[in-house]
Short mmCIF file of C-alpha atoms and ligand atoms in Angstrom, two decimals:
data_model
loop_
_atom_site.label_atom_id
_atom_site.label_comp_id
_atom_site.label_asym_id
_atom_site.label_seq_id
_atom_site.Cartn_x
_atom_site.Cartn_y
_atom_site.Cartn_z
CA MET A 1 -21.66 -26.37 -33.29
CA ASN A 2 -18.87 -26.66 -35.80
CA ILE A 3 -18.26 -24.13 -38.52
CA HIS A 4 -16.39 -24.60 -41.76
CA GLU A 5 -12.76 -23.74 -42.42
CA TYR A 6 -13.74 -20.88 -44.74
CA GLN A 7 -16.06 -19.40 -42.09
CA ALA A 8 -13.39 -19.64 -39.39
CA LYS A 9 -10.91 -18.06 -41.80
CA ASP A 10 -13.32 -15.17 -42.45
CA ILE A 11 -13.49 -14.50 -38.70
CA LEU A 12 -9.70 -14.64 -38.32
CA ARG A 13 -9.03 -12.60 -41.45
CA LYS A 14 -11.25 -9.77 -40.13
CA LEU A 15 -9.10 -9.71 -36.99
CA GLY A 16 -5.95 -9.36 -39.10
CA VAL A 17 -4.60 -12.92 -39.32
CA PRO A 18 -2.64 -13.37 -42.60
CA ILE A 19 -4.64 -15.87 -44.66
CA PRO A 20 -4.39 -16.55 -48.40
CA ALA A 21 -7.29 -15.28 -50.53
CA GLY A 22 -10.00 -17.82 -51.31
CA GLU A 23 -13.63 -18.34 -52.27
CA ILE A 24 -16.23 -21.08 -52.00
CA ALA A 25 -17.35 -23.23 -54.95
CA THR A 26 -20.17 -25.74 -55.17
CA THR A 27 -19.47 -26.78 -58.77
CA PRO A 28 -16.32 -27.53 -60.82
CA ASP A 29 -17.21 -24.54 -63.06
CA GLU A 30 -17.16 -22.17 -60.11
CA ALA A 31 -13.87 -23.65 -58.90
CA GLU A 32 -12.29 -23.00 -62.30
CA ALA A 33 -13.57 -19.39 -62.34
CA ILE A 34 -12.23 -18.72 -58.84
CA ALA A 35 -8.82 -20.19 -59.72
CA ARG A 36 -8.73 -17.92 -62.79
CA ARG A 37 -9.52 -14.87 -60.62
CA ILE A 38 -6.84 -15.81 -58.10
CA GLY A 39 -4.42 -16.16 -61.00
CA SER A 40 -1.88 -18.44 -59.35
CA GLU A 41 -1.55 -22.02 -58.21
CA VAL A 42 -4.48 -22.91 -55.90
CA VAL A 43 -5.47 -25.51 -53.31
CA VAL A 44 -8.93 -27.07 -53.54
CA LYS A 45 -10.17 -28.01 -50.06
CA ALA A 46 -13.21 -30.04 -49.00
CA GLN A 47 -15.41 -28.11 -46.55
CA VAL A 48 -16.70 -30.74 -44.13
CA HIS A 49 -16.81 -30.85 -40.35
CA ALA A 50 -14.01 -33.39 -40.04
CA GLY A 51 -10.29 -33.27 -39.45
CA GLY A 52 -7.76 -35.18 -41.53
CA ARG A 53 -9.18 -34.01 -44.85
CA GLY A 54 -5.67 -33.96 -46.30
CA LYS A 55 -5.11 -37.66 -45.54
CA ALA A 56 -8.56 -38.52 -46.89
CA GLY A 57 -7.80 -36.91 -50.27
CA GLY A 58 -9.90 -33.81 -49.63
CA VAL A 59 -7.07 -31.26 -50.07
CA LYS A 60 -5.46 -31.01 -53.52
CA LEU A 61 -3.06 -28.63 -55.22
CA ALA A 62 -4.00 -27.39 -58.71
CA LYS A 63 -1.50 -25.62 -61.00
CA THR A 64 -4.02 -24.34 -63.56
CA PRO A 65 -7.72 -23.31 -63.54
CA GLN A 66 -8.43 -26.40 -65.64
CA GLU A 67 -6.77 -28.55 -62.98
CA ALA A 68 -8.77 -26.75 -60.25
CA ARG A 69 -11.94 -27.79 -62.09
CA GLU A 70 -10.79 -31.43 -62.19
CA LYS A 71 -9.77 -31.48 -58.52
CA ALA A 72 -13.08 -29.87 -57.52
CA ALA A 73 -14.99 -32.47 -59.58
CA ALA A 74 -13.14 -35.22 -57.73
CA ILE A 75 -13.65 -33.73 -54.24
CA LEU A 76 -17.27 -32.52 -54.52
CA GLY A 77 -19.54 -35.43 -53.59
CA MET A 78 -16.71 -37.32 -51.92
CA GLN A 79 -17.36 -38.92 -48.50
CA ILE A 80 -15.05 -37.95 -45.64
CA LYS A 81 -15.73 -39.68 -42.32
CA GLY A 82 -19.33 -40.33 -43.39
CA LEU A 83 -19.95 -36.72 -44.45
CA THR A 84 -20.61 -35.75 -48.07
CA VAL A 85 -18.60 -32.84 -49.45
CA MET A 86 -21.01 -30.16 -50.74
CA LYS A 87 -18.57 -27.23 -51.00
CA VAL A 88 -14.90 -26.65 -51.67
CA LEU A 89 -12.69 -23.73 -50.74
CA VAL A 90 -10.48 -22.65 -53.64
CA THR A 91 -7.60 -20.72 -52.15
CA ALA A 92 -4.23 -19.38 -53.29
CA ALA A 93 -1.51 -21.98 -52.68
CA SER A 94 1.44 -21.20 -50.44
CA GLU A 95 4.96 -22.55 -50.58
CA ILE A 96 5.57 -24.15 -47.22
CA ALA A 97 8.93 -23.84 -45.44
CA SER A 98 7.67 -25.10 -42.05
CA GLU A 99 4.41 -26.13 -40.41
CA ALA A 100 3.47 -25.35 -36.80
CA TYR A 101 0.36 -25.85 -34.67
CA ALA A 102 -1.54 -23.24 -32.65
CA GLY A 103 -4.76 -23.94 -30.82
CA ILE A 104 -6.90 -22.93 -27.86
CA ILE A 105 -9.23 -25.29 -26.05
CA LEU A 106 -11.49 -24.68 -23.11
CA ASP A 107 -10.10 -26.74 -20.25
CA ARG A 108 -12.87 -27.83 -17.92
CA ALA A 109 -10.48 -28.81 -15.13
CA THR A 110 -8.86 -25.37 -14.78
CA LYS A 111 -11.93 -23.57 -16.19
CA LYS A 112 -9.63 -21.60 -18.46
CA PRO A 113 -8.86 -21.33 -22.14
CA VAL A 114 -5.56 -23.11 -22.67
CA PHE A 115 -3.20 -22.36 -25.52
CA MET A 116 -1.43 -25.30 -27.07
CA VAL A 117 1.31 -24.58 -29.56
CA SER A 118 3.86 -26.79 -31.24
CA PRO A 119 6.56 -26.30 -33.86
CA ALA A 120 5.70 -29.84 -35.01
CA GLY A 121 2.47 -28.89 -36.80
CA GLY A 122 0.83 -30.18 -39.92
CA ILE A 123 -1.42 -33.15 -39.85
CA ASP A 124 -1.54 -35.01 -36.54
CA ILE A 125 -1.24 -33.05 -33.30
CA GLU A 126 -2.65 -36.00 -31.28
CA GLU A 127 0.34 -38.03 -32.49
CA VAL A 128 2.76 -35.30 -31.34
CA ALA A 129 1.01 -35.18 -27.95
CA ALA A 130 1.35 -38.95 -27.56
CA THR A 131 4.93 -39.45 -28.75
CA THR A 132 6.77 -36.15 -28.16
CA PRO A 133 4.79 -34.16 -25.58
CA GLU A 134 7.83 -31.91 -24.93
CA LYS A 135 7.19 -30.39 -28.36
CA ILE A 136 3.90 -28.92 -27.10
CA LEU A 137 3.66 -25.83 -24.90
CA LYS A 138 0.44 -25.55 -22.87
CA LEU A 139 -0.41 -22.16 -21.45
CA PRO A 140 -3.62 -21.52 -19.46
CA ILE A 141 -5.03 -18.00 -19.76
CA ASP A 142 -6.62 -16.03 -16.96
CA THR A 143 -9.65 -14.51 -18.69
CA ARG A 144 -9.65 -11.52 -16.30
CA PHE A 145 -6.48 -10.30 -18.00
CA GLY A 146 -6.62 -12.03 -21.36
CA LEU A 147 -3.50 -13.08 -23.23
CA MET A 148 -0.73 -10.82 -21.89
CA PRO A 149 1.90 -9.56 -24.38
CA PHE A 150 4.71 -11.45 -22.61
CA GLN A 151 2.70 -14.66 -22.82
CA ALA A 152 2.05 -14.12 -26.51
CA MET A 153 5.79 -13.63 -27.07
CA ARG A 154 6.54 -16.79 -25.10
CA LEU A 155 4.21 -18.72 -27.42
CA GLY A 156 5.83 -17.07 -30.45
CA PHE A 157 9.36 -17.99 -29.31
CA PHE A 158 8.31 -21.57 -28.63
CA LEU A 159 7.55 -21.82 -32.34
CA TYR A 160 10.33 -19.73 -33.86
CA ASP A 161 13.86 -18.68 -32.82
CA ASP A 162 13.78 -15.76 -35.20
CA LEU A 163 12.53 -12.51 -33.59
CA ALA A 164 10.52 -11.30 -36.58
CA LYS A 165 8.70 -14.62 -36.92
CA ALA A 166 8.12 -14.90 -33.16
CA ARG A 167 6.61 -11.39 -33.20
CA ALA A 168 4.41 -12.24 -36.17
CA ALA A 169 3.27 -15.42 -34.43
CA SER A 170 2.59 -13.62 -31.14
CA LYS A 171 0.33 -11.17 -32.99
CA ILE A 172 -1.56 -14.12 -34.51
CA MET A 173 -1.93 -15.64 -31.00
CA GLN A 174 -3.61 -12.42 -29.83
CA GLN A 175 -5.94 -12.49 -32.81
CA LEU A 176 -6.72 -16.17 -32.28
CA TYR A 177 -7.50 -15.49 -28.62
CA THR A 178 -9.82 -12.61 -29.57
CA ALA A 179 -11.60 -14.85 -32.09
CA PHE A 180 -11.96 -17.59 -29.46
CA MET A 181 -13.51 -15.26 -26.88
CA GLN A 182 -15.68 -13.24 -29.28
CA SER A 183 -17.15 -16.25 -31.04
CA GLY A 184 -17.95 -18.34 -27.95
CA CYS A 185 -15.54 -21.09 -28.94
CA SER A 186 -14.77 -24.29 -27.10
CA LEU A 187 -11.96 -24.83 -29.61
CA ALA A 188 -10.09 -22.67 -32.10
CA GLU A 189 -7.10 -23.95 -33.98
CA ILE A 190 -4.72 -23.11 -36.81
CA ASN A 191 -3.02 -26.21 -38.18
CA PRO A 192 -0.85 -25.67 -40.03
CA LEU A 193 0.45 -22.24 -39.14
CA ILE A 194 3.17 -21.99 -41.76
CA VAL A 195 6.23 -19.99 -42.61
CA ASP A 196 6.30 -19.58 -46.38
CA LYS A 197 9.34 -19.29 -48.64
CA ALA A 198 9.32 -15.50 -48.18
CA GLY A 199 9.47 -15.90 -44.38
CA GLN A 200 5.87 -14.82 -43.73
CA VAL A 201 3.84 -16.50 -40.95
CA ILE A 202 0.45 -17.49 -42.42
CA ALA A 203 -2.60 -19.50 -41.30
CA LEU A 204 -3.30 -22.21 -43.90
CA ASP A 205 -6.11 -23.99 -42.07
CA ALA A 206 -8.58 -22.92 -39.39
CA LYS A 207 -11.02 -24.81 -37.26
CA MET A 208 -13.55 -23.54 -34.70
CA GLY A 209 -15.99 -25.35 -32.47
CA ILE A 210 -18.64 -23.15 -30.89
CA ASP A 211 -20.24 -23.88 -27.52
CA ASP A 212 -23.95 -24.32 -28.32
CA ASN A 213 -24.85 -22.42 -25.16
CA GLU A 214 -23.15 -19.31 -26.59
CA LEU A 215 -25.31 -19.21 -29.71
CA ASP A 216 -28.37 -17.45 -28.30
CA ARG A 217 -26.41 -14.29 -27.58
CA ARG A 218 -24.40 -14.47 -30.81
CA PRO A 219 -26.92 -14.54 -33.66
CA GLU A 220 -24.17 -13.71 -36.19
CA ILE A 221 -22.33 -16.90 -35.18
CA ALA A 222 -25.53 -18.99 -34.98
CA ALA A 223 -26.25 -17.91 -38.58
CA LEU A 224 -23.09 -19.74 -39.67
CA ARG A 225 -24.72 -23.12 -39.01
CA ASP A 226 -24.70 -25.31 -42.13
CA GLU A 227 -27.32 -28.03 -41.67
CA THR A 228 -26.33 -29.72 -44.94
CA ALA A 229 -22.96 -30.48 -43.35
CA GLU A 230 -24.33 -31.98 -40.14
CA GLU A 231 -25.31 -35.51 -39.22
CA PRO A 232 -28.96 -35.69 -40.50
CA SER A 233 -30.20 -37.44 -37.35
CA GLU A 234 -28.71 -34.68 -35.17
CA VAL A 235 -30.43 -31.97 -37.25
CA ASP A 236 -33.71 -33.88 -37.00
CA ALA A 237 -33.32 -34.21 -33.22
CA ARG A 238 -32.44 -30.56 -32.71
CA ASN A 239 -35.56 -29.50 -34.62
CA ALA A 240 -37.62 -31.83 -32.39
CA ASN A 241 -36.06 -30.25 -29.27
CA LEU A 242 -34.24 -33.39 -28.27
CA THR A 243 -30.64 -33.51 -27.12
CA PHE A 244 -29.13 -36.14 -29.35
CA ILE A 245 -25.62 -37.21 -30.28
CA LYS A 246 -25.00 -40.07 -32.65
CA LEU A 247 -22.42 -42.60 -31.48
CA GLU A 248 -20.85 -45.71 -32.99
CA GLY A 249 -22.56 -48.57 -31.09
CA ASN A 250 -25.76 -50.60 -31.58
CA VAL A 251 -27.84 -50.07 -28.41
CA GLY A 252 -30.26 -47.23 -29.16
CA CYS A 253 -30.84 -45.31 -25.91
CA CYS A 254 -33.84 -43.16 -25.06
CA VAL A 255 -33.56 -41.58 -21.64
CA ASN A 256 -34.96 -38.63 -19.71
CA GLY A 257 -32.40 -36.30 -18.21
CA ALA A 258 -28.77 -35.84 -19.22
CA GLY A 259 -27.42 -37.37 -16.00
CA LEU A 260 -29.46 -40.52 -16.36
CA ALA A 261 -28.52 -40.68 -20.04
CA MET A 262 -24.82 -40.59 -19.08
CA ALA A 263 -25.35 -43.22 -16.38
CA THR A 264 -27.22 -45.39 -18.88
CA MET A 265 -24.38 -45.19 -21.40
CA ASP A 266 -21.89 -46.05 -18.65
CA LEU A 267 -23.95 -49.08 -17.69
CA VAL A 268 -24.33 -50.20 -21.31
CA LYS A 269 -20.54 -50.11 -21.60
CA TYR A 270 -20.14 -51.81 -18.21
CA TYR A 271 -22.19 -54.77 -19.47
CA GLY A 272 -20.09 -55.01 -22.63
CA GLY A 273 -22.33 -53.09 -25.01
CA GLU A 274 -21.87 -49.92 -27.05
CA PRO A 275 -24.46 -47.14 -27.09
CA ALA A 276 -25.65 -46.04 -30.54
CA ASN A 277 -26.50 -42.59 -29.29
CA PHE A 278 -26.95 -40.19 -26.44
CA LEU A 279 -30.57 -39.07 -26.31
CA ASP A 280 -32.20 -36.97 -23.64
CA ILE A 281 -35.94 -36.49 -24.16
CA GLY A 282 -35.88 -33.82 -21.45
CA GLY A 283 -37.83 -33.22 -18.28
CA SER A 284 -41.44 -32.95 -19.40
CA SER A 285 -41.89 -35.63 -22.00
CA ASN A 286 -45.07 -35.29 -23.97
CA PRO A 287 -45.85 -38.35 -26.10
CA GLU A 288 -44.79 -36.47 -29.24
CA LYS A 289 -41.19 -36.26 -28.00
CA VAL A 290 -41.14 -40.02 -27.56
CA VAL A 291 -42.53 -40.48 -31.07
CA ASN A 292 -39.77 -38.26 -32.51
CA ALA A 293 -37.12 -39.97 -30.40
CA LEU A 294 -38.13 -43.43 -31.62
CA ARG A 295 -38.24 -42.27 -35.24
CA ILE A 296 -34.70 -40.88 -34.95
CA ILE A 297 -33.29 -43.91 -33.12
CA THR A 298 -34.85 -46.44 -35.50
CA SER A 299 -33.65 -44.59 -38.61
CA ASP A 300 -30.09 -45.64 -37.69
CA PRO A 301 -29.52 -49.06 -39.32
CA SER A 302 -26.81 -49.98 -36.83
CA VAL A 303 -29.30 -50.00 -33.92
CA LYS A 304 -29.97 -53.64 -32.96
CA ALA A 305 -31.93 -53.06 -29.76
CA ILE A 306 -33.66 -50.10 -28.13
CA LEU A 307 -33.39 -49.30 -24.47
CA PHE A 308 -35.85 -46.94 -22.79
CA ASN A 309 -34.73 -45.77 -19.39
CA ILE A 310 -37.15 -43.39 -17.73
CA PHE A 311 -37.09 -42.06 -14.21
CA GLY A 312 -40.41 -40.36 -13.64
CA GLY A 313 -40.23 -37.15 -11.64
CA ILE A 314 -41.70 -34.24 -13.57
CA THR A 315 -41.72 -36.66 -16.46
CA ARG A 316 -44.87 -38.78 -16.23
CA THR A 317 -44.09 -42.36 -17.10
CA ASP A 318 -47.63 -42.86 -18.47
CA ASP A 319 -46.91 -40.10 -21.03
CA VAL A 320 -43.81 -41.99 -22.08
CA ALA A 321 -45.75 -45.28 -22.25
CA ASN A 322 -48.38 -43.63 -24.46
CA GLY A 323 -45.61 -42.24 -26.66
CA ILE A 324 -44.11 -45.70 -27.08
CA VAL A 325 -47.50 -47.19 -27.98
CA THR A 326 -48.32 -44.40 -30.48
CA ALA A 327 -44.90 -44.45 -32.09
CA THR A 328 -44.80 -48.20 -32.54
CA LYS A 329 -48.32 -48.22 -34.02
CA MET A 330 -47.22 -45.65 -36.58
CA ASN A 331 -43.95 -47.41 -37.33
CA PRO A 332 -43.83 -51.03 -36.14
CA LEU A 333 -40.43 -51.80 -34.66
CA LYS A 334 -38.00 -54.05 -36.50
CA VAL A 335 -35.69 -54.42 -33.50
CA PRO A 336 -36.41 -55.51 -29.92
CA ILE A 337 -37.21 -52.90 -27.28
CA VAL A 338 -36.42 -53.07 -23.57
CA ILE A 339 -38.31 -50.70 -21.31
CA ARG A 340 -37.38 -49.65 -17.82
CA LEU A 341 -39.49 -47.11 -16.08
CA THR A 342 -40.06 -46.09 -12.54
CA GLY A 343 -41.52 -43.12 -10.68
CA THR A 344 -44.52 -40.87 -11.35
CA ASN A 345 -47.58 -42.85 -12.51
CA GLU A 346 -45.56 -46.04 -12.83
CA GLU A 347 -48.58 -48.32 -12.25
CA ILE A 348 -50.58 -46.61 -14.99
CA ALA A 349 -47.61 -46.81 -17.36
CA MET A 350 -47.09 -50.52 -16.71
CA LYS A 351 -50.78 -51.15 -17.37
CA ILE A 352 -50.73 -49.22 -20.66
CA LEU A 353 -47.66 -51.10 -21.80
CA SER A 354 -48.86 -54.59 -20.88
CA GLU A 355 -52.26 -53.94 -22.50
CA ASN A 356 -50.37 -53.17 -25.69
CA GLY A 357 -48.12 -56.20 -25.59
CA PHE A 358 -44.98 -54.66 -24.10
CA SER A 359 -43.16 -55.88 -21.05
CA ALA A 360 -41.38 -53.42 -18.81
CA SER A 361 -39.46 -53.50 -15.60
CA SER A 362 -38.46 -50.98 -12.99
CA ASP A 363 -34.96 -52.41 -12.57
CA MET A 364 -32.32 -50.46 -14.48
CA ASP A 365 -29.55 -53.03 -14.16
CA GLU A 366 -31.70 -55.82 -15.47
CA ALA A 367 -32.99 -53.72 -18.39
CA VAL A 368 -29.53 -52.64 -19.51
CA LYS A 369 -28.18 -56.21 -19.37
CA LYS A 370 -31.10 -57.43 -21.42
CA ALA A 371 -30.72 -54.68 -24.05
CA VAL A 372 -26.99 -55.37 -24.41
CA ALA A 373 -27.63 -59.10 -24.82
CA LEU A 374 -30.30 -58.48 -27.46
CA ALA A 375 -28.09 -56.05 -29.36
CA THR A 376 -25.14 -58.44 -29.42
CA GLY A 377 -27.36 -61.31 -30.55
CA GLY A 378 -26.92 -63.26 -27.33
CA GLN A 379 -29.61 -64.39 -24.93
CA ALA A 380 -31.09 -61.96 -22.48
CA ALA A 381 -29.32 -62.28 -19.15
P1 GDP B 1 -6.65 -31.07 -42.76
O1 GDP B 1 -5.91 -32.28 -43.25
O2 GDP B 1 -8.12 -31.32 -42.74
O3 GDP B 1 -6.15 -30.57 -41.46
O4 GDP B 1 -6.42 -29.92 -43.88
P2 GDP B 1 -5.26 -28.81 -44.00
O5 GDP B 1 -5.84 -27.57 -44.53
O6 GDP B 1 -4.50 -28.66 -42.75
O7 GDP B 1 -4.33 -29.39 -45.14
C1 GDP B 1 -3.59 -30.56 -44.95
C2 GDP B 1 -2.18 -30.41 -45.48
O8 GDP B 1 -2.22 -30.04 -46.86
C3 GDP B 1 -1.38 -29.31 -44.81
O9 GDP B 1 -0.79 -29.74 -43.61
C4 GDP B 1 -0.36 -29.01 -45.87
O10 GDP B 1 0.74 -29.89 -45.77
C5 GDP B 1 -1.10 -29.26 -47.17
N1 GDP B 1 -1.50 -27.95 -47.72
C6 GDP B 1 -2.61 -27.23 -47.43
N2 GDP B 1 -2.58 -26.03 -48.05
C7 GDP B 1 -1.43 -26.00 -48.76
C8 GDP B 1 -0.80 -25.03 -49.60
O11 GDP B 1 -1.28 -23.93 -49.84
N3 GDP B 1 0.41 -25.37 -50.15
C9 GDP B 1 1.00 -26.57 -49.92
N4 GDP B 1 2.18 -26.82 -50.48
N5 GDP B 1 0.44 -27.50 -49.13
C10 GDP B 1 -0.75 -27.23 -48.56
MN1 MN B 2 -5.32 -28.90 -40.76
#
């Protein structure tokens, strides 16, 4: 789960990170009123779950409350990476002397949180990593001990030569680490971490990604979810208890089990196609899950073919077949469907499908090839 910049800033501010004052507005009127309360130059910032808002025109300076209103009017309703801006953060503007980067990610290889800091902060840390990797310090943390003071100072000195600034930064690193651990993050980053004209080290942006598996034991973090800011199909799928992630391709995939779903996506790619989604209907698939899955897949206009790949263990393939029949009666399909199923009650499933005009096979390779060919407009292989 992603949370907004203003929510991540609230968490960090409570832990003592220096962050300029700010409030949320959903209308230009509110933005103007907040700017008046702040009483200085402000920045109006789109609150969407996407990076690169600055480049996309979603971060604007405003010198007067009137200007804050105009900037808010321009940003509210704007599309950034396919997401509509519903809220803006109006926050006191800082004068920037330098921009650095500080982040923590969970590294699956070492199974540790890893700090990444760079004095070359600002917009594009991926670019820095690709072109000048020596400007990034990576420091894995042993969670038994946490971030040790000497490590925090090392991070601080990698960013600043000046002792006072390095100390200020090392304190922020401790606070960032605490936020990361307390909130169940898979990512927490401050970019940019700035030094202002007065020499203060300040967090101007904040981003946190929360591991979904941490939400059950952190209701206060789970409550930060903003469904209006999420991909509608993902919200729909979550409410239907399906594991779904929207992707960029055109082969809609409906699979049981996360492992088989991954293998299916690999095979789609192997045969030259691009999956439109990851969708796991789970172990026990009652027909209703299949109905929901098909509704969600077919609501994506980029889907040109649908691939069902079901390995029946606990999942009964006849349940899935009934789901397909019910769903397509309710909403006749506008795109071709390729069905592969094998395992529990396979004979019954095949019979149900053929009686209702569907063909199905038990060969995964063949089914994937066919779906890719149909999606790309070619002939089935
Ligand atoms: P992002 O593009 O989504 O990462 O949004 P950021 O909050 O990081 O803002 C992008 C850029 O806008 C920053 O790197 C700064 O250069 C600039 N910016 C943001 N806040 C301020 C501010 O208070 N003052 C000034 N002068 N520039 C700012
Ligand atoms: Mn940023």
